[in-house]
Amino acid sequence: MALHHAEQGEVIDVRPYGAAIGQVQSVALFKSAQLEVIRLTFPAGHRMPAHRVAGPITLQCLEGAVEVRTDERMTVLQAGHLLYLQGGVEHALHALEAASVLVTIVL
């Protein structure tokens, strides 16, 4: 079964999951030739190993709290916080509590 990506003009709900956060999985919301948007969900304590993407990215914490580590610093994102990283910057994530993060990647 093919993964559904939103079509142009389709509304995507990115409100916090709240108590249901433990029952949802990460999902790719849409992808075009230049842009990809993904909603990542993490249980408390989850670690995403260091990695990098070619283009610039933003990480917007929708709920919970996530630690983001780069070579230069460690930043804690809480609900409502947005972080920008240039393309090629290695980064790792650690969910300090159950969290969902909206990731935007310029391809």
mmCIF file of C-alpha atoms in Angstrom:
data_model
loop_
_atom_site.group_PDB
_atom_site.id
_atom_site.type_symbol
_atom_site.label_atom_id
_atom_site.label_comp_id
_atom_site.label_asym_id
_atom_site.label_seq_id
_atom_site.Cartn_x
_atom_site.Cartn_y
_atom_site.Cartn_z
ATOM 1 C CA MET A 1 0.000 0.000 0.000
ATOM 2 C CA ALA A 2 1.420 3.379 -1.020
ATOM 3 C CA LEU A 3 2.058 6.001 1.648
ATOM 4 C CA HIS A 4 -0.472 8.852 1.443
ATOM 5 C CA HIS A 5 0.991 12.316 1.012
ATOM 6 C CA ALA A 6 -1.206 15.388 1.152
ATOM 7 C CA GLU A 7 -2.214 16.926 -2.137
ATOM 8 C CA GLN A 8 -2.110 20.640 -2.920
ATOM 9 C CA GLY A 9 -4.859 22.369 -0.946
ATOM 10 C CA GLU A 10 -5.446 19.446 1.447
ATOM 11 C CA VAL A 11 -5.667 20.445 5.114
ATOM 12 C CA ILE A 12 -3.286 18.599 7.467
ATOM 13 C CA ASP A 13 -4.074 18.457 11.188
ATOM 14 C CA VAL A 14 -0.922 18.990 13.291
ATOM 15 C CA ARG A 15 -2.596 19.671 16.618
ATOM 16 C CA PRO A 16 -0.993 17.921 19.611
ATOM 17 C CA TYR A 17 -1.949 14.269 20.067
ATOM 18 C CA GLY A 18 -2.233 14.677 23.835
ATOM 19 C CA ALA A 19 -2.945 11.438 25.705
ATOM 20 C CA ALA A 20 -3.005 9.497 22.394
ATOM 21 C CA ILE A 21 0.659 10.261 21.614
ATOM 22 C CA GLY A 22 1.720 6.752 22.616
ATOM 23 C CA GLN A 23 -0.533 5.185 19.964
ATOM 24 C CA VAL A 24 0.619 7.136 16.903
ATOM 25 C CA GLN A 25 3.583 6.683 14.599
ATOM 26 C CA SER A 26 5.752 9.099 12.682
ATOM 27 C CA VAL A 27 4.314 10.031 9.302
ATOM 28 C CA ALA A 28 5.465 11.805 6.136
ATOM 29 C CA LEU A 29 2.880 14.537 5.517
ATOM 30 C CA PHE A 30 3.897 15.657 2.034
ATOM 31 C CA LYS A 31 6.795 15.743 -0.367
ATOM 32 C CA SER A 32 7.464 17.822 -3.446
ATOM 33 C CA ALA A 33 10.558 18.258 -5.589
ATOM 34 C CA GLN A 34 11.859 20.947 -3.208
ATOM 35 C CA LEU A 35 10.289 20.251 0.194
ATOM 36 C CA GLU A 36 9.404 17.392 2.552
ATOM 37 C CA VAL A 37 7.394 17.698 5.780
ATOM 38 C CA ILE A 38 7.365 14.888 8.340
ATOM 39 C CA ARG A 39 5.712 14.569 11.746
ATOM 40 C CA LEU A 40 7.955 12.554 14.043
ATOM 41 C CA THR A 41 6.606 11.068 17.260
ATOM 42 C CA PHE A 42 8.863 9.817 20.045
ATOM 43 C CA PRO A 43 8.181 8.014 23.312
ATOM 44 C CA ALA A 44 9.994 9.471 26.324
ATOM 45 C CA GLY A 45 13.644 8.458 26.287
ATOM 46 C CA HIS A 46 13.807 7.686 22.555
ATOM 47 C CA ARG A 47 17.068 8.633 20.832
ATOM 48 C CA MET A 48 17.534 9.353 17.133
ATOM 49 C CA PRO A 49 21.219 8.849 16.294
ATOM 50 C CA ALA A 50 23.321 11.614 14.789
ATOM 51 C CA HIS A 51 22.593 12.159 11.118
ATOM 52 C CA ARG A 52 22.516 14.942 8.545
ATOM 53 C CA VAL A 53 20.432 15.980 5.571
ATOM 54 C CA ALA A 54 21.695 17.864 2.540
ATOM 55 C CA GLY A 55 19.304 20.818 2.692
ATOM 56 C CA PRO A 56 18.258 23.233 5.445
ATOM 57 C CA ILE A 57 15.714 21.956 7.966
ATOM 58 C CA THR A 58 13.431 23.222 10.685
ATOM 59 C CA LEU A 59 12.365 21.259 13.756
ATOM 60 C CA GLN A 60 9.185 22.519 15.433
ATOM 61 C CA CYS A 61 8.218 20.872 18.709
ATOM 62 C CA LEU A 62 4.435 20.473 18.753
ATOM 63 C CA GLU A 63 4.251 18.789 22.166
ATOM 64 C CA GLY A 64 6.557 17.367 24.785
ATOM 65 C CA ALA A 65 10.266 18.186 24.918
ATOM 66 C CA VAL A 66 13.176 17.132 22.702
ATOM 67 C CA GLU A 67 16.901 17.693 23.133
ATOM 68 C CA VAL A 68 18.709 18.481 19.869
ATOM 69 C CA ARG A 69 22.502 18.102 19.803
ATOM 70 C CA THR A 70 24.839 19.433 17.133
ATOM 71 C CA ASP A 71 28.614 19.771 17.175
ATOM 72 C CA GLU A 72 28.158 23.354 18.352
ATOM 73 C CA ARG A 73 25.472 23.115 21.034
ATOM 74 C CA MET A 74 22.687 21.312 22.821
ATOM 75 C CA THR A 75 19.227 22.866 22.636
ATOM 76 C CA VAL A 76 16.005 21.800 24.355
ATOM 77 C CA LEU A 77 12.892 22.327 22.259
ATOM 78 C CA GLN A 78 9.607 22.509 24.116
ATOM 79 C CA ALA A 79 6.108 22.822 22.667
ATOM 80 C CA GLY A 80 5.974 25.936 20.519
ATOM 81 C CA HIS A 81 9.739 26.131 19.900
ATOM 82 C CA LEU A 82 11.218 26.093 16.379
ATOM 83 C CA LEU A 83 14.865 25.375 15.503
ATOM 84 C CA TYR A 84 16.555 26.036 12.145
ATOM 85 C CA LEU A 85 19.627 24.070 11.021
ATOM 86 C CA GLN A 86 21.629 24.657 7.872
ATOM 87 C CA GLY A 87 22.006 21.814 5.403
ATOM 88 C CA GLY A 88 24.712 19.294 6.240
ATOM 89 C CA VAL A 89 24.719 20.003 9.996
ATOM 90 C CA GLU A 90 24.950 16.740 11.937
ATOM 91 C CA HIS A 91 22.288 16.517 14.638
ATOM 92 C CA ALA A 92 20.867 13.962 17.077
ATOM 93 C CA LEU A 93 17.569 13.997 18.979
ATOM 94 C CA HIS A 94 16.604 12.723 22.420
ATOM 95 C CA ALA A 95 12.987 12.822 23.622
ATOM 96 C CA LEU A 96 13.045 14.112 27.197
ATOM 97 C CA GLU A 97 9.327 13.287 27.362
ATOM 98 C CA ALA A 98 6.840 11.901 24.838
ATOM 99 C CA ALA A 99 6.958 14.361 21.964
ATOM 100 C CA SER A 100 5.884 15.134 18.408
ATOM 101 C CA VAL A 101 8.031 17.255 16.131
ATOM 102 C CA LEU A 102 7.193 18.786 12.765
ATOM 103 C CA VAL A 103 10.253 18.498 10.503
ATOM 104 C CA THR A 104 10.595 20.531 7.304
ATOM 105 C CA ILE A 105 13.416 19.579 4.926
ATOM 106 C CA VAL A 106 14.471 21.585 1.895
ATOM 107 C CA LEU A 107 15.484 18.992 -0.710
#
